[in-house]
mmCIF file of C-alpha atoms and ligand atoms in Angstrom:
data_model
loop_
_atom_site.group_PDB
_atom_site.id
_atom_site.type_symbol
_atom_site.label_atom_id
_atom_site.label_comp_id
_atom_site.label_asym_id
_atom_site.label_seq_id
_atom_site.Cartn_x
_atom_site.Cartn_y
_atom_site.Cartn_z
ATOM 1 C CA UNK C 1 0.004 -0.010 0.096
ATOM 2 C CA UNK C 2 1.305 3.508 -0.951
ATOM 3 C CA UNK C 3 2.526 5.806 1.730
ATOM 4 C CA UNK C 4 0.628 9.025 2.123
ATOM 5 C CA UNK C 5 1.933 12.548 2.827
ATOM 6 C CA UNK C 6 0.943 12.389 6.601
ATOM 7 C CA UNK C 7 1.466 16.236 6.761
ATOM 8 C CA UNK C 8 -1.869 16.604 5.450
ATOM 9 C CA UNK C 9 -3.068 14.849 8.492
ATOM 10 C CA UNK C 10 -2.069 17.592 10.532
ATOM 11 C CA UNK C 11 -4.416 20.166 8.594
ATOM 12 C CA UNK C 12 -7.101 21.475 10.889
ATOM 13 C CA UNK C 13 -10.597 20.808 9.472
ATOM 14 C CA UNK C 14 -11.405 21.917 5.911
ATOM 15 C CA UNK C 15 -10.077 24.976 4.002
ATOM 16 C CA UNK C 16 -11.788 28.069 5.252
ATOM 17 C CA UNK C 17 -13.958 28.713 2.208
ATOM 18 C CA UNK C 18 -15.219 25.284 1.333
ATOM 19 C CA UNK C 19 -16.039 24.967 5.126
ATOM 20 C CA UNK C 20 -18.151 28.007 4.904
ATOM 21 C CA UNK C 21 -19.791 26.704 1.822
ATOM 22 C CA UNK C 22 -20.813 23.383 3.395
ATOM 23 C CA UNK C 23 -22.196 25.252 6.321
ATOM 24 C CA UNK C 24 -24.185 27.568 3.954
ATOM 25 C CA UNK C 25 -25.424 24.595 2.043
ATOM 26 C CA UNK C 26 -26.666 23.175 5.136
ATOM 27 C CA UNK C 27 -28.374 26.120 6.014
ATOM 28 C CA UNK C 28 -30.112 26.782 2.489
ATOM 29 C CA UNK C 29 -31.170 22.973 2.515
ATOM 30 C CA UNK C 30 -32.897 23.440 5.595
ATOM 31 C CA UNK C 31 -34.348 27.037 4.890
ATOM 32 C CA UNK C 32 -35.250 27.098 1.227
ATOM 33 C CA UNK C 33 -37.201 30.444 2.026
ATOM 34 C CA UNK C 34 -34.202 31.934 3.696
ATOM 35 C CA UNK C 35 -32.000 30.742 0.675
ATOM 36 C CA UNK C 36 -33.819 32.921 -1.828
ATOM 37 C CA UNK C 37 -32.639 35.884 0.211
ATOM 38 C CA UNK C 38 -29.105 34.884 0.863
ATOM 39 C CA UNK C 39 -26.339 37.281 0.106
ATOM 40 C CA UNK C 40 -22.854 36.094 -0.089
ATOM 41 C CA UNK C 41 -20.115 38.450 1.245
ATOM 42 C CA UNK C 42 -17.887 35.552 2.307
ATOM 43 C CA UNK C 43 -15.361 34.631 -0.061
ATOM 44 C CA UNK C 44 -13.814 37.621 -1.852
ATOM 45 C CA UNK C 45 -14.978 36.579 -5.405
ATOM 46 C CA UNK C 46 -15.713 39.220 -8.068
ATOM 47 C CA UNK C 47 -19.313 39.532 -9.298
ATOM 48 C CA UNK C 48 -19.287 42.243 -12.208
ATOM 49 C CA UNK C 49 -18.961 41.418 -15.850
ATOM 50 C CA UNK C 50 -15.435 41.289 -17.393
ATOM 51 C CA UNK C 51 -14.057 44.453 -18.855
ATOM 52 C CA UNK C 52 -15.171 44.966 -22.507
ATOM 53 C CA UNK C 53 -11.517 45.459 -23.528
ATOM 54 C CA UNK C 54 -10.907 41.797 -22.307
ATOM 55 C CA UNK C 55 -13.731 40.354 -23.790
ATOM 56 C CA UNK C 56 -12.655 41.845 -27.383
ATOM 57 C CA UNK C 57 -9.072 40.742 -26.820
ATOM 58 C CA UNK C 58 -10.254 37.256 -26.120
ATOM 59 C CA UNK C 59 -12.639 37.237 -29.054
ATOM 60 C CA UNK C 60 -9.717 37.804 -31.481
ATOM 61 C CA UNK C 61 -7.428 35.443 -29.507
ATOM 62 C CA UNK C 62 -9.974 32.690 -30.038
ATOM 63 C CA UNK C 63 -10.340 33.699 -33.884
ATOM 64 C CA UNK C 64 -6.441 33.278 -34.190
ATOM 65 C CA UNK C 65 -6.747 30.020 -32.521
ATOM 66 C CA UNK C 66 -9.345 29.148 -35.046
ATOM 67 C CA UNK C 67 -6.982 29.727 -37.984
ATOM 68 C CA UNK C 68 -4.145 27.395 -38.778
ATOM 69 C CA UNK C 69 -1.706 30.161 -39.509
ATOM 70 C CA UNK C 70 -2.043 31.890 -36.133
ATOM 71 C CA UNK C 71 -2.992 29.012 -34.034
ATOM 72 C CA UNK C 72 -0.980 28.457 -30.809
ATOM 73 C CA UNK C 73 -0.109 25.352 -29.177
ATOM 74 C CA UNK C 74 2.134 25.114 -26.001
ATOM 75 C CA UNK C 75 3.047 28.644 -24.790
ATOM 76 C CA UNK C 76 6.234 29.677 -23.174
ATOM 77 C CA UNK C 77 5.972 28.157 -19.461
ATOM 78 C CA UNK C 78 7.016 31.459 -18.141
ATOM 79 C CA UNK C 79 4.354 33.519 -19.812
ATOM 80 C CA UNK C 80 4.059 35.235 -23.307
ATOM 81 C CA UNK C 81 6.528 38.026 -23.800
ATOM 82 C CA UNK C 82 3.685 40.438 -24.766
ATOM 83 C CA UNK C 83 2.105 40.216 -21.215
ATOM 84 C CA UNK C 84 5.459 40.045 -19.101
ATOM 85 C CA UNK C 85 6.605 43.140 -21.116
ATOM 86 C CA UNK C 86 3.267 45.176 -20.510
ATOM 87 C CA UNK C 87 3.299 44.053 -16.666
ATOM 88 C CA UNK C 88 6.913 45.224 -16.280
ATOM 89 C CA UNK C 89 6.408 48.392 -18.108
ATOM 90 C CA UNK C 90 2.999 49.599 -16.596
ATOM 91 C CA UNK C 91 3.126 48.038 -13.328
ATOM 92 C CA UNK C 92 6.718 48.884 -12.322
ATOM 93 C CA UNK C 93 8.979 50.653 -14.810
ATOM 94 C CA UNK C 94 6.399 53.635 -15.264
ATOM 95 C CA UNK C 95 6.310 53.825 -11.485
ATOM 96 C CA UNK C 96 10.001 54.225 -11.277
ATOM 97 C CA UNK C 97 10.848 50.600 -10.535
ATOM 98 C CA UNK C 98 13.628 48.662 -12.230
ATOM 99 C CA UNK C 99 11.741 45.253 -12.782
ATOM 100 C CA UNK C 100 12.326 43.550 -16.304
ATOM 101 C CA UNK C 101 10.043 41.540 -18.421
ATOM 102 C CA UNK C 102 12.120 38.340 -17.720
ATOM 103 C CA UNK C 103 11.833 38.694 -14.114
ATOM 104 C CA UNK C 104 7.939 38.509 -14.326
ATOM 105 C CA UNK C 105 6.456 34.686 -14.392
ATOM 106 C CA UNK C 106 2.771 34.375 -15.407
ATOM 107 C CA UNK C 107 0.583 31.681 -13.807
ATOM 108 C CA UNK C 108 -3.055 30.558 -13.303
ATOM 109 C CA UNK C 109 -3.518 32.453 -9.892
ATOM 110 C CA UNK C 110 -1.632 33.918 -6.848
ATOM 111 C CA UNK C 111 -3.287 31.154 -4.408
ATOM 112 C CA UNK C 112 -1.361 28.620 -6.564
ATOM 113 C CA UNK C 113 1.782 30.846 -6.916
ATOM 114 C CA UNK C 114 2.047 31.651 -3.008
ATOM 115 C CA UNK C 115 1.608 27.817 -2.336
ATOM 116 C CA UNK C 116 3.936 26.324 -5.029
ATOM 117 C CA UNK C 117 6.819 28.938 -4.163
ATOM 118 C CA UNK C 118 7.802 26.424 -1.266
ATOM 119 C CA UNK C 119 8.865 23.982 -3.866
ATOM 120 C CA UNK C 120 12.015 26.052 -4.361
ATOM 121 C CA UNK C 121 12.675 26.443 -0.707
ATOM 122 C CA UNK C 122 14.554 23.831 1.525
ATOM 123 C CA UNK C 123 13.500 22.444 4.905
ATOM 124 C CA UNK C 124 14.567 23.874 8.210
ATOM 125 C CA UNK C 125 13.844 27.430 7.300
ATOM 126 C CA UNK C 126 12.496 29.774 9.998
ATOM 127 C CA UNK C 127 9.143 30.978 8.622
ATOM 128 C CA UNK C 128 6.967 33.772 9.811
ATOM 129 C CA UNK C 129 3.313 34.401 8.867
ATOM 130 C CA UNK C 130 0.946 37.233 10.317
ATOM 131 C CA UNK C 131 -1.812 36.369 12.368
ATOM 132 C CA UNK C 132 -4.690 36.841 11.273
ATOM 133 C CA UNK C 133 -3.512 35.464 7.770
ATOM 134 C CA UNK C 134 -4.459 34.279 4.262
ATOM 135 C CA UNK C 135 -4.979 30.555 5.269
ATOM 136 C CA UNK C 136 -3.106 29.266 2.087
ATOM 137 C CA UNK C 137 0.199 30.404 3.340
ATOM 138 C CA UNK C 138 -0.273 28.326 6.613
ATOM 139 C CA UNK C 139 -1.805 25.295 4.877
ATOM 140 C CA UNK C 140 0.834 24.987 2.382
ATOM 141 C CA UNK C 141 3.770 24.962 4.940
ATOM 142 C CA UNK C 142 1.894 22.340 6.775
ATOM 143 C CA UNK C 143 1.600 20.063 3.569
ATOM 144 C CA UNK C 144 5.188 20.578 2.601
ATOM 145 C CA UNK C 145 6.347 19.455 6.067
ATOM 146 C CA UNK C 146 7.498 22.910 7.496
ATOM 147 C CA UNK C 147 5.566 22.703 10.656
ATOM 148 C CA UNK C 148 4.726 20.267 13.530
ATOM 149 C CA UNK C 149 1.162 19.546 14.938
ATOM 150 C CA UNK C 150 -1.181 22.442 15.663
ATOM 151 C CA UNK C 151 -2.135 23.222 19.466
ATOM 152 C CA UNK C 152 -5.680 24.119 20.447
ATOM 153 C CA UNK C 153 -5.572 27.505 19.232
ATOM 154 C CA UNK C 154 -4.794 26.338 15.851
ATOM 155 C CA UNK C 155 -1.177 27.375 15.733
ATOM 156 C CA UNK C 156 1.353 25.016 14.338
ATOM 157 C CA UNK C 157 4.618 24.172 16.040
ATOM 158 C CA UNK C 158 7.724 25.655 13.989
ATOM 159 C CA UNK C 159 5.640 28.697 12.478
ATOM 160 C CA UNK C 160 6.585 32.289 13.900
ATOM 161 C CA UNK C 161 3.074 34.190 14.191
ATOM 162 C CA UNK C 162 3.275 37.775 14.056
ATOM 163 C CA UNK C 163 0.319 39.228 15.736
ATOM 164 C CA UNK C 164 -1.560 41.763 13.943
ATOM 165 C CA UNK C 165 -3.988 43.657 16.054
ATOM 166 C CA UNK C 166 -5.543 47.338 16.080
ATOM 167 C CA UNK C 167 -2.757 48.377 18.255
ATOM 168 C CA UNK C 168 -0.073 47.879 15.453
ATOM 169 C CA UNK C 169 -2.616 48.769 12.657
ATOM 170 C CA UNK C 170 -2.463 45.222 11.770
ATOM 171 C CA UNK C 171 0.997 45.356 10.463
ATOM 172 C CA UNK C 172 3.540 43.290 12.481
ATOM 173 C CA UNK C 173 6.257 44.830 14.431
ATOM 174 C CA UNK C 174 9.714 44.039 13.124
ATOM 175 C CA UNK C 175 10.882 40.688 14.918
ATOM 176 C CA UNK C 176 13.687 40.519 17.470
ATOM 177 C CA UNK C 177 14.655 37.114 15.997
ATOM 178 C CA UNK C 178 16.288 35.972 12.676
ATOM 179 C CA UNK C 179 13.717 34.623 10.256
ATOM 180 C CA UNK C 180 14.407 33.010 6.695
ATOM 181 C CA UNK C 181 11.113 33.640 4.898
ATOM 182 C CA UNK C 182 8.324 36.149 6.029
ATOM 183 C CA UNK C 183 4.650 36.436 4.150
ATOM 184 C CA UNK C 184 3.475 39.903 4.323
ATOM 185 C CA UNK C 185 0.325 40.895 2.110
ATOM 186 C CA UNK C 186 -0.625 44.369 1.743
ATOM 187 C CA UNK C 187 -3.421 45.696 1.344
ATOM 188 C CA UNK C 188 -3.994 42.839 3.640
ATOM 189 C CA UNK C 189 -6.380 39.854 3.306
ATOM 190 C CA UNK C 190 -8.305 39.500 5.844
ATOM 191 C CA UNK C 191 -7.987 42.743 7.733
ATOM 192 C CA UNK C 192 -8.158 45.464 4.972
ATOM 193 C CA UNK C 193 -4.969 47.134 6.554
ATOM 194 C CA UNK C 194 -2.266 48.793 4.518
ATOM 195 C CA UNK C 195 1.427 49.051 5.206
ATOM 196 C CA UNK C 196 3.157 52.492 4.859
ATOM 197 C CA UNK C 197 6.348 53.364 3.231
ATOM 198 C CA UNK C 198 7.774 53.855 6.470
ATOM 199 C CA UNK C 199 6.759 50.305 7.710
ATOM 200 C CA UNK C 200 7.875 48.523 4.319
ATOM 201 C CA UNK C 201 11.212 50.379 4.622
ATOM 202 C CA UNK C 202 11.539 48.927 8.122
ATOM 203 C CA UNK C 203 10.849 45.446 6.960
ATOM 204 C CA UNK C 204 12.981 45.793 3.875
ATOM 205 C CA UNK C 205 15.848 46.927 6.053
ATOM 206 C CA UNK C 206 15.317 43.970 8.411
ATOM 207 C CA UNK C 207 15.370 41.688 5.615
ATOM 208 C CA UNK C 208 18.578 42.918 3.931
ATOM 209 C CA UNK C 209 20.165 42.728 7.475
ATOM 210 C CA UNK C 210 19.167 39.174 8.177
ATOM 211 C CA UNK C 211 19.200 37.693 4.637
ATOM 212 C CA UNK C 212 15.498 37.240 4.962
ATOM 213 C CA UNK C 213 13.325 36.681 1.867
ATOM 214 C CA UNK C 214 9.938 38.481 2.082
ATOM 215 C CA UNK C 215 7.358 36.844 0.191
ATOM 216 C CA UNK C 216 5.088 39.964 -0.474
ATOM 217 C CA UNK C 217 1.553 39.407 -1.693
ATOM 218 C CA UNK C 218 0.341 42.485 -3.504
ATOM 219 C CA UNK C 219 -2.746 40.975 -4.881
ATOM 220 C CA UNK C 220 -5.049 43.961 -3.776
ATOM 221 C CA UNK C 221 -2.814 46.852 -4.873
ATOM 222 C CA UNK C 222 -5.344 48.010 -7.222
ATOM 223 C CA UNK C 223 -7.395 48.946 -4.502
ATOM 224 C CA UNK C 224 -5.153 51.299 -2.847
ATOM 225 C CA UNK C 225 -6.509 55.037 -3.204
ATOM 226 C CA UNK C 226 -4.069 56.952 -1.004
ATOM 227 C CA UNK C 227 -1.284 58.234 -3.218
ATOM 228 C CA UNK C 228 1.125 58.128 -0.579
ATOM 229 C CA UNK C 229 1.005 54.416 0.151
ATOM 230 C CA UNK C 230 3.452 52.138 -1.621
ATOM 231 C CA UNK C 231 1.810 49.691 -4.196
ATOM 232 C CA UNK C 232 4.514 47.159 -4.576
ATOM 233 C CA UNK C 233 7.373 46.382 -2.228
ATOM 234 C CA UNK C 234 9.638 47.309 -5.143
ATOM 235 C CA UNK C 235 9.046 50.904 -4.596
ATOM 236 C CA UNK C 236 11.368 50.228 -1.391
ATOM 237 C CA UNK C 237 15.273 50.716 -2.250
ATOM 238 C CA UNK C 238 16.790 47.599 -1.394
ATOM 239 C CA UNK C 239 13.586 45.364 -2.143
ATOM 240 C CA UNK C 240 15.084 43.690 -5.282
ATOM 241 C CA UNK C 241 17.729 42.008 -2.910
ATOM 242 C CA UNK C 242 15.144 40.535 -0.302
ATOM 243 C CA UNK C 243 11.817 40.088 -1.747
ATOM 244 C CA UNK C 244 9.640 38.548 -4.509
ATOM 245 C CA UNK C 245 6.052 39.819 -5.010
ATOM 246 C CA UNK C 246 2.713 38.233 -5.991
ATOM 247 C CA UNK C 247 -0.019 39.854 -8.102
ATOM 248 C CA UNK C 248 -3.104 38.773 -9.652
ATOM 249 C CA UNK C 249 -5.603 39.964 -12.126
ATOM 250 C CA UNK C 250 -8.356 38.152 -10.309
ATOM 251 C CA UNK C 251 -9.808 41.232 -8.428
ATOM 252 C CA UNK C 252 -8.863 44.251 -10.395
ATOM 253 C CA UNK C 253 -9.569 42.679 -13.707
ATOM 254 C CA UNK C 254 -12.522 40.379 -12.647
ATOM 255 C CA UNK C 255 -10.316 37.196 -13.446
ATOM 256 C CA UNK C 256 -11.374 34.928 -10.838
ATOM 257 C CA UNK C 257 -12.658 32.673 -12.921
ATOM 258 C CA UNK C 258 -10.340 33.207 -15.886
ATOM 259 C CA UNK C 259 -7.238 32.614 -13.698
ATOM 260 C CA UNK C 260 -4.286 34.722 -14.598
ATOM 261 C CA UNK C 261 -1.782 36.071 -12.128
ATOM 262 C CA UNK C 262 2.033 36.603 -11.779
ATOM 263 C CA UNK C 263 4.908 36.432 -9.568
ATOM 264 C CA UNK C 264 8.055 38.898 -9.757
ATOM 265 C CA UNK C 265 11.262 37.439 -8.875
ATOM 266 C CA UNK C 266 14.171 39.619 -9.300
ATOM 267 C CA UNK C 267 17.437 38.166 -10.595
ATOM 268 C CA UNK C 268 19.260 39.686 -7.692
ATOM 269 C CA UNK C 269 17.168 37.739 -5.014
ATOM 270 C CA UNK C 270 19.610 35.234 -3.320
ATOM 271 C CA UNK C 271 18.699 31.926 -1.095
ATOM 272 C CA UNK C 272 21.660 29.897 0.078
ATOM 273 C CA UNK C 273 22.577 26.080 -0.033
ATOM 274 C CA UNK C 274 23.109 24.166 2.968
ATOM 275 C CA UNK C 275 27.003 24.569 2.427
ATOM 276 C CA UNK C 276 26.392 28.267 2.607
ATOM 277 C CA UNK C 277 26.694 29.241 -1.165
ATOM 278 C CA UNK C 278 24.606 32.118 -2.190
ATOM 279 C CA UNK C 279 22.194 30.895 -5.135
ATOM 280 C CA UNK C 280 19.890 33.066 -7.157
ATOM 281 C CA UNK C 281 16.151 31.872 -6.618
ATOM 282 C CA UNK C 282 14.973 33.249 -10.131
ATOM 283 C CA UNK C 283 16.457 30.321 -12.186
ATOM 284 C CA UNK C 284 15.092 27.687 -9.563
ATOM 285 C CA UNK C 285 11.282 28.995 -10.264
ATOM 286 C CA UNK C 286 12.103 29.321 -13.866
ATOM 287 C CA UNK C 287 12.860 25.661 -13.824
ATOM 288 C CA UNK C 288 10.085 24.521 -11.458
ATOM 289 C CA UNK C 289 7.461 26.458 -13.944
ATOM 290 C CA UNK C 290 8.912 24.509 -16.968
ATOM 291 C CA UNK C 291 8.599 21.391 -15.248
ATOM 292 C CA UNK C 292 5.451 21.591 -13.523
ATOM 293 C CA UNK C 293 3.479 24.096 -15.496
ATOM 294 C CA UNK C 294 2.794 24.569 -19.237
ATOM 295 C CA UNK C 295 1.723 28.134 -18.977
ATOM 296 C CA UNK C 296 -1.561 30.092 -18.693
ATOM 297 C CA UNK C 297 -3.822 29.888 -21.848
ATOM 298 C CA UNK C 298 -2.939 32.302 -24.680
ATOM 299 C CA UNK C 299 -6.566 33.506 -24.830
ATOM 300 C CA UNK C 300 -6.249 34.375 -21.144
ATOM 301 C CA UNK C 301 -3.014 36.180 -21.363
ATOM 302 C CA UNK C 302 -4.383 38.148 -24.352
ATOM 303 C CA UNK C 303 -7.369 39.127 -22.164
ATOM 304 C CA UNK C 304 -4.846 39.992 -19.214
ATOM 305 C CA UNK C 305 -2.718 42.086 -21.822
ATOM 306 C CA UNK C 306 -5.979 44.208 -22.595
ATOM 307 C CA UNK C 307 -6.236 45.271 -19.044
ATOM 308 C CA UNK C 308 -3.199 47.597 -19.643
ATOM 309 C CA UNK C 309 -4.669 49.225 -22.749
ATOM 310 C CA UNK C 310 -6.019 52.864 -22.323
ATOM 311 C CA UNK C 311 -9.674 51.379 -22.679
ATOM 312 C CA UNK C 312 -8.839 48.492 -20.333
ATOM 313 C CA UNK C 313 -7.359 50.665 -17.531
ATOM 314 C CA UNK C 314 -10.298 52.962 -17.551
ATOM 315 C CA UNK C 315 -12.328 49.849 -17.334
ATOM 316 C CA UNK C 316 -10.347 48.525 -14.438
ATOM 317 C CA UNK C 317 -10.611 51.787 -12.699
ATOM 318 C CA UNK C 318 -14.560 51.927 -13.033
ATOM 319 C CA UNK C 319 -14.382 48.176 -11.585
ATOM 320 C CA UNK C 320 -12.287 49.193 -8.644
ATOM 321 C CA UNK C 321 -14.428 52.253 -7.977
ATOM 322 C CA UNK C 322 -17.475 50.244 -7.867
ATOM 323 C CA UNK C 323 -16.168 47.683 -5.408
ATOM 324 C CA UNK C 324 -14.577 50.452 -3.031
ATOM 325 C CA UNK C 325 -17.965 52.354 -3.077
ATOM 326 C CA UNK C 326 -19.512 49.051 -1.711
ATOM 327 C CA UNK C 327 -16.717 49.071 0.795
ATOM 328 C CA UNK C 328 -17.491 52.557 1.896
ATOM 329 C CA UNK C 329 -21.104 51.758 2.340
ATOM 330 C CA UNK C 330 -20.416 48.717 4.651
ATOM 331 C CA UNK C 331 -17.777 50.635 6.576
ATOM 332 C CA UNK C 332 -20.622 53.114 7.419
ATOM 333 C CA UNK C 333 -23.312 50.509 7.874
ATOM 334 C CA UNK C 334 -21.147 48.593 10.491
ATOM 335 C CA UNK C 335 -19.999 52.050 12.120
ATOM 336 C CA UNK C 336 -23.721 53.422 12.401
ATOM 337 C CA UNK C 337 -24.544 49.887 13.941
ATOM 338 C CA UNK C 338 -22.231 50.684 16.695
ATOM 339 C CA UNK C 339 -19.376 48.320 15.728
ATOM 340 C CA UNK C 340 -15.472 49.029 15.404
ATOM 341 C CA UNK C 341 -14.504 48.764 11.895
ATOM 342 C CA UNK C 342 -11.258 48.496 10.108
ATOM 343 C CA UNK C 343 -9.996 48.358 6.543
ATOM 344 C CA UNK C 344 -12.450 49.096 3.553
ATOM 345 C CA UNK C 345 -10.434 52.269 2.728
ATOM 346 C CA UNK C 346 -7.661 50.964 0.542
ATOM 347 C CA UNK C 347 -8.819 47.356 0.223
ATOM 348 C CA UNK C 348 -12.022 45.612 -0.852
ATOM 349 C CA UNK C 349 -12.283 43.984 2.727
ATOM 350 C CA UNK C 350 -14.108 45.473 5.714
ATOM 351 C CA UNK C 351 -12.915 43.989 9.046
ATOM 352 C CA UNK C 352 -15.325 44.337 11.906
ATOM 353 C CA UNK C 353 -15.000 43.691 15.688
ATOM 354 C CA UNK C 354 -17.959 41.429 16.744
ATOM 355 C CA UNK C 355 -20.269 42.654 19.436
ATOM 356 C CA UNK C 356 -18.872 42.074 23.118
ATOM 357 C CA UNK C 357 -19.102 38.264 23.838
ATOM 358 C CA UNK C 358 -19.780 37.057 20.586
ATOM 359 C CA UNK C 359 -17.228 34.744 18.834
ATOM 360 C CA UNK C 360 -16.448 34.796 15.295
ATOM 361 C CA UNK C 361 -18.348 31.669 14.313
ATOM 362 C CA UNK C 362 -21.334 32.688 16.523
ATOM 363 C CA UNK C 363 -21.306 36.009 14.281
ATOM 364 C CA UNK C 364 -21.198 34.000 11.195
ATOM 365 C CA UNK C 365 -24.186 32.090 12.272
ATOM 366 C CA UNK C 366 -26.183 35.020 13.520
ATOM 367 C CA UNK C 367 -25.575 36.816 10.292
ATOM 368 C CA UNK C 368 -26.526 33.611 8.559
ATOM 369 C CA UNK C 369 -29.682 32.791 10.264
ATOM 370 C CA UNK C 370 -30.960 36.255 11.302
ATOM 371 C CA UNK C 371 -29.651 38.417 8.531
ATOM 372 C CA UNK C 372 -29.378 35.719 5.648
ATOM 373 C CA UNK C 373 -25.919 37.256 4.812
ATOM 374 C CA UNK C 374 -22.879 35.118 4.677
ATOM 375 C CA UNK C 375 -19.541 36.783 6.083
ATOM 376 C CA UNK C 376 -16.380 35.183 6.902
ATOM 377 C CA UNK C 377 -15.489 34.508 10.463
ATOM 378 C CA UNK C 378 -12.248 36.177 11.603
ATOM 379 C CA UNK C 379 -11.089 33.204 13.429
ATOM 380 C CA UNK C 380 -10.834 31.028 9.993
ATOM 381 C CA UNK C 381 -7.883 33.368 9.488
ATOM 382 C CA UNK C 382 -5.965 32.485 12.578
ATOM 383 C CA UNK C 383 -6.513 32.901 16.492
ATOM 384 C CA UNK C 384 -5.707 36.574 16.362
ATOM 385 C CA UNK C 385 -8.697 36.909 14.107
ATOM 386 C CA UNK C 386 -11.105 35.609 16.974
ATOM 387 C CA UNK C 387 -13.609 38.232 17.910
ATOM 388 C CA UNK C 388 -13.675 39.580 14.259
ATOM 389 C CA UNK C 389 -15.600 38.914 10.974
ATOM 390 C CA UNK C 390 -14.698 39.961 7.481
ATOM 391 C CA UNK C 391 -17.203 41.419 5.004
ATOM 392 C CA UNK C 392 -16.257 41.240 1.245
ATOM 393 C CA UNK C 393 -17.176 44.258 -0.690
ATOM 394 C CA UNK C 394 -17.217 42.255 -3.955
ATOM 395 C CA UNK C 395 -20.893 42.311 -4.886
ATOM 396 C CA UNK C 396 -23.622 44.188 -6.789
ATOM 397 C CA UNK C 397 -24.627 47.712 -5.424
ATOM 398 C CA UNK C 398 -27.977 46.434 -4.800
ATOM 399 C CA UNK C 399 -26.978 43.696 -2.710
ATOM 400 C CA UNK C 400 -24.473 45.635 -0.636
ATOM 401 C CA UNK C 401 -27.272 48.312 -0.047
ATOM 402 C CA UNK C 402 -29.431 45.340 1.136
ATOM 403 C CA UNK C 403 -26.729 43.978 3.278
ATOM 404 C CA UNK C 404 -26.341 47.517 4.966
ATOM 405 C CA UNK C 405 -30.020 47.595 5.920
ATOM 406 C CA UNK C 406 -29.911 44.191 7.322
ATOM 407 C CA UNK C 407 -26.827 44.992 9.319
ATOM 408 C CA UNK C 408 -28.763 48.112 10.665
ATOM 409 C CA UNK C 409 -32.066 46.062 11.417
ATOM 410 C CA UNK C 410 -29.730 43.330 13.192
ATOM 411 C CA UNK C 411 -28.103 46.001 15.334
ATOM 412 C CA UNK C 412 -31.716 47.376 16.638
HETATM 413 C C1 LIG O 501 -10.683 35.323 0.059
HETATM 414 O O1 LIG O 501 -11.843 35.727 -0.071
HETATM 415 O O2 LIG O 501 -9.945 35.587 0.913
HETATM 416 C C2 LIG O 501 -10.000 35.387 -1.404
HETATM 417 O O3 LIG O 501 -10.996 35.171 -2.460
HETATM 418 C C3 LIG O 501 -9.558 34.099 -1.447
HETATM 419 C C4 LIG O 501 -8.600 33.967 -2.805
HETATM 420 O O4 LIG O 501 -8.310 35.070 -3.434
HETATM 421 O O5 LIG O 501 -7.994 32.777 -2.988
#
């Protein structure tokens, strides 16, 4: 009989979002009438139509595939040059960063990238995550054998948890100990917090001093409205030598169902062998991509490229404004209901403190049963998320207005 990867047995319960879906299904099966009025603000999944520029580019790409002369088979595993170039120019060079097209790797999603990246790192690294945290970082470390067992609070032995609370603005303090890998995500999922330039400068200084690699998840950078806030870690001097950055078209371009993202790995970013030799990580990821991935589809990459056209950029802006308008309404409704609210100003997530004495999952049940609204319990993101819940602003305006009414009614 084949041996299994026993690390999977250490994982706590189900992955958060399927677990929520399971509970919602049980509720709607039992309450078909309530199911009709159910509004889902749990998983951050986009709801608005794909930008017209994207659709046009994809129709054209489909036609190319229908013609023997322009048909494409396997593409470059690292992504087509046209998209890598558009990303390097628009997202980085136009903003004064020195990222080159061949430092950009196209993929089918940031969830996959942030999980798969562990393939290129060895065992025995000291790894830190924030708490609360996007659960993928934790679970993939568990699967890879980088942790011991979880304790009753759900914290895994061997991982360093950097607490994020209102007191530190949900941006962790610089650790006193040395770490090898640190996951940071700003704008943050789940808290909606943002990191200031000074905070990122302190993290980059720490990483350079300690030979730490920062795994920077900037999947929500498009939602930053304050021009003073950095949108990329590469805006910080020295970050090319200590960070890689994950980006996605899921939320800005409405690509959750299309699947296209990228990771930027500067050629100057180094890891080390057990013997202590410094080794660039860029060729390792390139090799990994060539072996385990055959590239995102040509049609989807053509759609993603169109997001950088003038038309595409104005359509992305409209989408972002729509969702951020939703976020503003949700923030106000929760504040009016007397709740402490964070995020929602430069991020599409609103992070709300539960009323006194109510746990995250109790709040989930209350919102589901009494308001027929699905939210995400904060404790699903880690023990420091207990006592909070997250509302996603990804929805239609009509649904968000209705959710606001229901929050108000619930508070009475
Ligand atoms: C979330 O709701 O946290 C996100 O949608 C998850 C994801 O992007 O994978």
